[in-house]
XYZ file of C-alpha atoms in Angstrom:
461
model
C 78.225 -17.257 -27.496
C 80.839 -16.037 -25.438
C 83.373 -14.479 -27.778
C 86.032 -16.309 -26.695
C 84.764 -19.232 -28.947
C 85.907 -17.046 -31.842
C 88.759 -18.244 -33.792
C 88.601 -16.291 -36.993
C 90.401 -12.988 -38.102
C 86.880 -10.694 -38.918
C 83.948 -11.257 -36.403
C 82.334 -10.162 -38.578
C 82.695 -12.920 -41.486
C 80.028 -14.838 -39.787
C 76.740 -13.691 -39.595
C 75.372 -16.156 -37.637
C 77.571 -15.148 -34.875
C 77.816 -12.073 -35.109
C 73.568 -12.294 -34.892
C 73.457 -13.989 -31.804
C 76.639 -11.582 -29.715
C 74.391 -8.236 -31.501
C 71.141 -9.756 -28.999
C 72.892 -9.618 -25.504
C 72.675 -6.179 -23.994
C 75.697 -3.800 -25.021
C 77.579 -6.590 -26.996
C 78.183 -5.041 -30.629
C 81.199 -5.738 -31.430
C 83.075 -5.233 -35.476
C 85.457 -7.860 -35.602
C 87.617 -9.848 -33.054
C 90.088 -13.160 -32.438
C 90.783 -15.453 -30.283
C 94.192 -17.294 -31.897
C 96.997 -18.371 -29.399
C 95.908 -17.425 -26.300
C 95.868 -13.983 -27.920
C 92.274 -11.412 -27.974
C 92.425 -8.954 -30.725
C 90.014 -6.328 -31.444
C 89.601 -3.085 -33.144
C 88.173 0.168 -32.229
C 87.975 3.047 -33.792
C 85.891 6.352 -32.030
C 83.857 9.178 -34.575
C 80.936 11.417 -34.911
C 77.441 9.285 -35.503
C 74.174 9.392 -35.198
C 71.888 7.217 -32.452
C 67.892 6.717 -31.462
C 68.583 7.550 -27.041
C 65.288 9.751 -26.665
C 63.064 7.350 -28.625
C 61.316 8.962 -32.497
C 64.424 11.669 -32.190
C 68.097 11.435 -33.431
C 71.003 12.369 -31.668
C 74.725 13.403 -32.820
C 77.194 11.345 -30.934
C 80.572 10.150 -29.897
C 81.105 6.248 -30.233
C 83.014 3.808 -30.601
C 82.641 1.719 -33.425
C 79.705 4.041 -34.656
C 77.076 2.775 -31.559
C 75.707 3.334 -28.520
C 76.220 1.261 -27.033
C 80.206 0.901 -27.668
C 80.917 -2.990 -28.166
C 81.870 -4.740 -24.891
C 85.187 -6.243 -25.739
C 85.677 -9.765 -23.543
C 88.662 -11.626 -23.046
C 90.375 -13.864 -20.015
C 92.811 -13.110 -17.060
C 96.412 -13.258 -17.269
C 95.865 -14.072 -21.308
C 97.397 -11.175 -23.530
C 95.390 -9.030 -25.718
C 95.832 -6.749 -28.574
C 93.555 -3.547 -29.785
C 94.051 -1.491 -32.249
C 92.619 2.061 -32.396
C 91.647 4.637 -34.352
C 91.264 8.063 -33.759
C 88.228 8.970 -36.447
C 86.901 12.426 -34.323
C 88.310 15.199 -35.055
C 90.064 15.937 -31.328
C 92.966 14.311 -30.322
C 92.274 11.686 -27.829
C 93.739 8.747 -25.160
C 91.791 5.002 -24.422
C 92.323 5.483 -20.144
C 91.327 0.979 -19.863
C 89.817 2.023 -15.964
C 90.199 -0.552 -12.919
C 92.791 -2.438 -15.194
C 96.493 -3.211 -13.417
C 98.633 -2.808 -16.632
C 101.544 -1.079 -17.987
C 102.081 2.761 -17.548
C 102.782 2.456 -21.581
C 99.360 1.032 -21.921
C 97.330 3.123 -19.770
C 96.116 5.763 -22.204
C 96.614 9.200 -20.028
C 97.730 12.047 -22.382
C 101.554 13.370 -22.004
C 102.045 11.223 -18.781
C 102.393 8.046 -20.306
C 101.460 7.814 -24.311
C 100.714 11.196 -26.345
C 97.905 12.090 -27.648
C 96.863 9.905 -30.677
C 95.639 12.075 -32.997
C 93.062 12.404 -35.967
C 93.301 9.922 -38.057
C 95.902 8.263 -35.809
C 96.129 4.151 -34.996
C 97.500 2.822 -31.601
C 97.755 -0.470 -30.122
C 98.085 -0.952 -26.904
C 99.298 -4.812 -25.644
C 98.696 -6.024 -21.936
C 97.585 -9.048 -19.968
C 95.340 -7.881 -17.585
C 96.144 -9.454 -13.871
C 93.117 -9.661 -12.733
C 89.311 -10.884 -13.710
C 86.157 -8.835 -13.555
C 83.625 -5.730 -14.852
C 85.567 -3.041 -15.827
C 85.626 0.117 -18.345
C 86.989 2.289 -21.151
C 86.910 5.801 -22.100
C 88.931 8.732 -23.323
C 91.128 11.116 -20.544
C 91.137 13.970 -23.520
C 88.842 16.555 -23.119
C 86.935 14.117 -20.833
C 83.455 16.033 -19.743
C 82.664 16.499 -23.775
C 84.283 12.555 -25.058
C 82.778 10.771 -21.787
C 79.943 12.934 -21.800
C 78.407 12.605 -25.436
C 79.140 8.977 -25.534
C 83.162 7.703 -25.628
C 82.618 5.173 -22.953
C 82.385 0.870 -23.043
C 82.464 -1.492 -20.407
C 85.501 -4.551 -21.269
C 84.812 -7.698 -19.172
C 87.490 -9.841 -17.911
C 87.177 -13.527 -17.752
C 88.794 -15.456 -15.056
C 91.658 -17.717 -15.696
C 89.064 -20.718 -15.277
C 85.677 -19.436 -16.357
C 83.144 -19.712 -13.813
C 79.972 -20.576 -15.387
C 76.244 -18.329 -14.339
C 73.856 -19.445 -16.806
C 73.077 -16.212 -17.739
C 75.289 -12.806 -17.156
C 74.365 -9.021 -18.596
C 76.377 -6.184 -18.715
C 74.329 -3.102 -18.022
C 75.951 0.323 -18.619
C 74.302 3.514 -16.457
C 74.341 7.017 -17.756
C 72.417 9.864 -18.256
C 72.297 11.926 -20.939
C 71.724 15.707 -20.699
C 69.069 15.402 -23.705
C 66.381 18.092 -23.704
C 62.974 15.494 -25.006
C 64.026 16.247 -28.858
C 67.366 14.968 -28.608
C 69.339 17.858 -28.399
C 72.322 18.847 -26.150
C 72.010 20.566 -23.099
C 74.837 22.198 -21.613
C 77.333 18.480 -20.342
C 79.377 21.554 -17.632
C 77.644 24.607 -15.915
C 80.137 26.168 -13.590
C 77.916 26.687 -10.273
C 77.258 23.150 -10.646
C 80.548 22.100 -11.025
C 81.222 23.947 -8.155
C 78.897 21.971 -6.567
C 77.975 18.275 -7.630
C 78.093 18.727 -11.136
C 75.851 18.674 -13.379
C 73.293 16.209 -14.070
C 72.188 14.814 -17.351
C 67.986 14.788 -17.652
C 67.368 10.943 -19.421
C 68.231 8.683 -17.697
C 69.771 5.100 -19.933
C 71.065 1.583 -19.085
C 73.087 0.147 -22.689
C 71.527 3.518 -24.390
C 68.224 2.639 -23.836
C 65.851 4.415 -21.304
C 64.212 1.572 -19.291
C 65.208 -1.875 -21.060
C 63.072 -4.811 -20.734
C 64.926 -8.001 -20.900
C 64.405 -12.081 -20.190
C 65.862 -14.204 -18.228
C 65.356 -17.518 -18.105
C 63.998 -19.076 -14.536
C 65.961 -20.307 -11.943
C 69.104 -19.372 -13.730
C 72.297 -18.589 -11.802
C 73.486 -15.189 -12.778
C 75.191 -11.929 -13.259
C 73.852 -8.843 -14.265
C 77.319 -6.684 -14.038
C 76.767 -3.040 -13.434
C 79.439 -0.644 -14.535
C 78.226 4.059 -13.861
C 79.664 5.484 -16.707
C 78.260 8.899 -15.912
C 79.884 12.147 -15.511
C 78.116 12.891 -12.605
C 75.661 10.936 -10.784
C 75.892 8.117 -8.252
C 73.263 5.230 -7.899
C 72.256 3.946 -5.273
C 71.599 0.172 -6.448
C 68.650 -1.509 -5.224
C 67.148 -4.606 -6.885
C 63.710 -5.694 -6.845
C 61.842 -8.301 -7.295
C 64.728 -11.608 -6.300
C 66.695 -11.431 -3.835
C 70.236 -10.373 -4.587
C 73.533 -11.084 -3.227
C 77.071 -8.784 -4.136
C 79.361 -10.370 -5.443
C 82.691 -8.177 -6.261
C 82.742 -4.650 -6.294
C 84.807 -2.754 -8.558
C 85.765 -5.837 -10.290
C 87.151 -7.221 -7.688
C 85.655 -10.705 -5.939
C 84.818 -10.513 -2.423
C 85.301 -13.176 0.046
C 81.877 -13.621 0.631
C 79.265 -12.176 -0.925
C 76.924 -9.881 0.537
C 73.069 -9.583 0.563
C 72.848 -6.731 -1.538
C 70.051 -3.941 0.487
C 71.425 -0.812 -1.531
C 74.829 0.014 -2.148
C 76.103 3.011 -3.726
C 78.014 3.350 -7.422
C 79.371 6.205 -8.344
C 80.805 7.891 -11.214
C 83.964 5.215 -12.185
C 82.526 1.917 -9.988
C 81.156 -0.828 -11.374
C 78.868 -3.471 -8.595
C 78.829 -7.888 -9.998
C 75.295 -8.758 -8.488
C 74.515 -12.546 -8.233
C 70.568 -14.256 -7.563
C 69.044 -17.291 -9.037
C 66.235 -16.029 -10.880
C 62.995 -16.320 -9.463
C 59.999 -18.279 -11.191
C 58.286 -17.283 -15.043
C 55.935 -14.480 -14.621
C 58.111 -12.481 -12.502
C 60.248 -8.871 -12.732
C 62.797 -8.743 -11.208
C 63.801 -4.580 -11.286
C 66.790 -2.467 -10.916
C 66.478 0.966 -9.242
C 68.187 4.331 -8.363
C 67.459 4.711 -5.205
C 66.347 9.056 -4.958
C 65.162 9.829 -2.414
C 61.965 8.878 -1.480
C 60.842 8.374 -5.294
C 63.142 5.103 -7.314
C 63.707 5.603 -10.129
C 63.706 1.988 -12.819
C 67.148 1.794 -14.615
C 66.185 -1.805 -16.378
C 63.412 -5.015 -15.715
C 64.195 -8.669 -16.611
C 60.798 -10.348 -17.149
C 61.824 -14.545 -15.976
C 60.752 -16.605 -18.957
C 59.940 -20.641 -18.202
C 63.710 -22.812 -18.905
C 64.200 -25.627 -18.327
C 67.397 -25.520 -16.047
C 67.554 -27.246 -12.130
C 68.311 -24.637 -9.840
C 71.185 -24.314 -8.247
C 73.820 -22.339 -5.837
C 74.963 -19.404 -7.504
C 79.238 -20.173 -8.287
C 81.915 -18.859 -6.398
C 84.439 -16.544 -7.168
C 88.143 -16.442 -6.783
C 89.831 -13.809 -5.743
C 92.365 -11.363 -7.995
C 95.740 -11.774 -6.970
C 96.256 -8.319 -5.308
C 99.509 -7.834 -2.823
C 98.432 -7.939 1.136
C 99.475 -4.919 1.792
C 102.322 -5.063 4.830
C 100.375 -2.714 6.977
C 102.852 -3.324 10.388
C 105.647 -0.939 7.751
C 103.160 0.772 5.724
C 103.753 4.770 5.503
C 100.511 6.947 6.518
C 100.101 9.802 3.377
C 97.186 12.526 4.312
C 95.045 13.840 1.028
C 92.422 15.891 2.078
C 89.323 17.201 -1.034
C 88.374 20.181 -0.319
C 86.554 23.430 -2.005
C 88.853 26.318 -3.020
C 85.574 29.060 -2.861
C 84.047 31.616 -5.201
C 87.292 33.408 -7.558
C 87.440 32.221 -10.782
C 91.481 33.246 -12.097
C 91.144 34.221 -15.340
C 94.553 33.323 -18.388
C 95.588 35.968 -20.150
C 93.337 36.975 -22.294
C 90.685 37.142 -19.902
C 89.236 33.991 -20.094
C 87.671 32.359 -16.813
C 89.277 29.177 -16.157
C 87.403 27.518 -13.743
C 88.758 25.821 -10.711
C 86.818 24.809 -7.313
C 88.621 22.494 -6.274
C 91.621 21.379 -4.077
C 93.563 18.279 -3.224
C 95.516 19.370 -0.787
C 95.627 23.070 -1.501
C 96.471 22.007 -4.637
C 94.000 22.207 -7.795
C 95.783 20.866 -10.547
C 97.506 22.915 -12.891
C 96.565 20.812 -16.537
C 99.631 19.189 -18.488
C 101.261 19.066 -22.212
C 104.249 17.974 -23.752
C 107.122 18.731 -21.896
C 105.375 20.919 -19.699
C 104.179 18.042 -17.149
C 103.383 19.155 -12.861
C 105.418 17.380 -10.099
C 103.383 14.855 -8.592
C 101.433 14.930 -5.849
C 102.895 12.176 -4.141
C 106.610 10.316 -4.474
C 106.481 6.560 -3.816
C 108.998 3.974 -3.505
C 108.721 1.350 -5.086
C 107.556 -2.071 -3.436
C 106.514 -0.646 -0.157
C 102.724 -0.413 1.673
C 101.217 2.695 2.096
C 98.262 3.674 3.028
C 95.991 7.036 1.724
C 94.004 8.457 4.560
C 90.807 10.856 2.404
C 89.709 13.361 3.806
C 86.310 14.812 2.071
C 85.474 18.139 4.154
C 82.544 18.905 1.516
C 79.590 17.712 1.523
C 79.286 16.351 -2.502
C 80.640 13.002 -3.206
C 83.940 12.466 -4.157
C 85.148 9.100 -6.000
C 88.344 9.040 -5.839
C 90.409 7.173 -8.233
C 93.638 6.014 -8.233
C 95.745 4.563 -11.965
C 97.412 1.669 -12.044
C 96.837 0.310 -8.468
C 93.686 -0.809 -6.559
C 93.398 -0.307 -2.842
C 92.248 -2.687 -0.137
C 89.640 -0.584 1.912
C 90.421 -0.804 5.780
C 88.391 2.507 7.179
C 85.746 4.021 6.072
C 84.428 7.356 8.061
C 86.419 6.312 10.733
C 84.836 2.250 11.787
C 86.511 -0.290 10.874
C 85.759 -2.948 7.151
C 85.622 -5.904 6.464
C 88.968 -5.397 4.277
C 87.641 -5.619 0.297
C 89.942 -4.373 -2.906
C 88.686 -1.486 -5.821
C 90.133 1.464 -7.285
C 87.629 3.659 -6.968
C 87.125 4.664 -3.512
C 83.342 6.666 -3.324
C 84.448 9.849 -0.382
C 80.497 11.151 0.972
C 79.986 13.957 2.726
C 82.516 14.755 4.845
C 83.182 11.293 3.813
C 86.777 9.565 5.512
C 88.331 6.657 4.110
C 91.785 4.745 4.621
C 92.999 2.577 2.050
C 96.024 0.750 1.930
C 98.092 -0.922 -1.396
C 101.115 -2.170 -1.932
C 103.063 0.878 -4.353
C 103.893 -1.940 -7.103
C 103.459 -1.077 -10.847
C 106.314 1.845 -12.080
C 105.145 4.529 -12.834
C 103.124 8.013 -12.949
C 99.623 7.104 -12.343
C 96.970 9.804 -11.803
C 94.868 9.871 -9.004
C 91.542 11.946 -9.364
C 88.137 12.373 -7.723
C 85.825 10.713 -11.062
C 82.561 13.679 -11.445
C 84.455 14.467 -14.520
C 83.449 17.925 -14.125
C 85.271 17.889 -10.709
C 89.071 16.585 -12.033
C 88.628 18.666 -14.997
C 87.945 21.812 -12.101
C 91.130 21.089 -10.413
C 90.518 17.957 -8.347
C 93.125 15.625 -10.071
C 96.926 15.101 -9.676
C 99.195 12.181 -10.330
C 101.352 9.231 -7.566
C 105.131 8.527 -9.398
C 105.807 5.239 -8.237
C 109.888 4.769 -8.834
């Protein structure tokens, strides 16, 4: 049962509806409603426990107390209200990753809103202009809050819903756990200065190598979201012909065959496929060197469906860049070296990464650093992005959508994204219209890179 079919204020009042929805991957809503075109949700963050490693309980931080977090569903062009309550013992916020919404709703502490204190409720209200697969997470104490479980997906349906026979949301995350489900270090400085500290226990929707069923001949949409702090997943599908239909929530004009595609932290990938004959295993693989890992699998079951082509996705209404009059801004992402600055108490303050020779200074109430760039509202900019390190950097811009023009010196068929993955010594050119006023975070989405310098903000005035 799709969430948009609900009309009651309290979702739990319908036990049958709850049972149907909770059977879906990554879907465990506590309350939701859609009345008169308005979507309304209740969301909280709190300490909880989860059985991530079978047979063991792990202390986690969780939205609505559950792993996986609720998948919030809404519709393009329709208002959304989310009442968020902080039941943690520390401040937090919620950032709606990839959504082009007003700055007041972007969820960055001090820059766009005051931190939400323990016990407080903050109401987020916005109308998503784009359809697609997005996600949500805090923007405070990110290594811990994201690392211990505060990650969830938000699915924005098309204004005129596109009908697939089946749809599955798959959240990819490696947890920093030992075989007994006990926490290991979330960040180790020597790794923070390199690729980041990888987790060791891989899950999809909080389960290690989950198995699902899929009706044969079903037109299927798989919404993959990389909610990991560190890892980039090269993705491959085995057992079925699969097509890339959207990148980072944005449909591509002509779907292309999926051979292998990298999704870095913060990135998403929508895959379309027609389920093969009953008894076939369709496997989602993490192509790690010569030894790929199974992420999740689907076994096809008999059905009465009639085979048909995959439905087409309408493009999102992203402004077309005026390339003839665009201004180019250059950004270099590099390593700062081995010197560790110290604070007044002599404690090391790690700053391993630089953006244009500047490490992020941090911010607090009344202490906002200067922007890394000031942009004129309505003007087109080309961001020339250069990674001069050997490590991946997924560069994410809040509040806007890039149109990627070049990757590693070669023109590409332009596509839309909110996160550009720069590989080893990678180089990209991405254009956008600075049409959303405000102060927008701009950072690497490897969380340890972000927290040790590779972050800033651009101001659109």
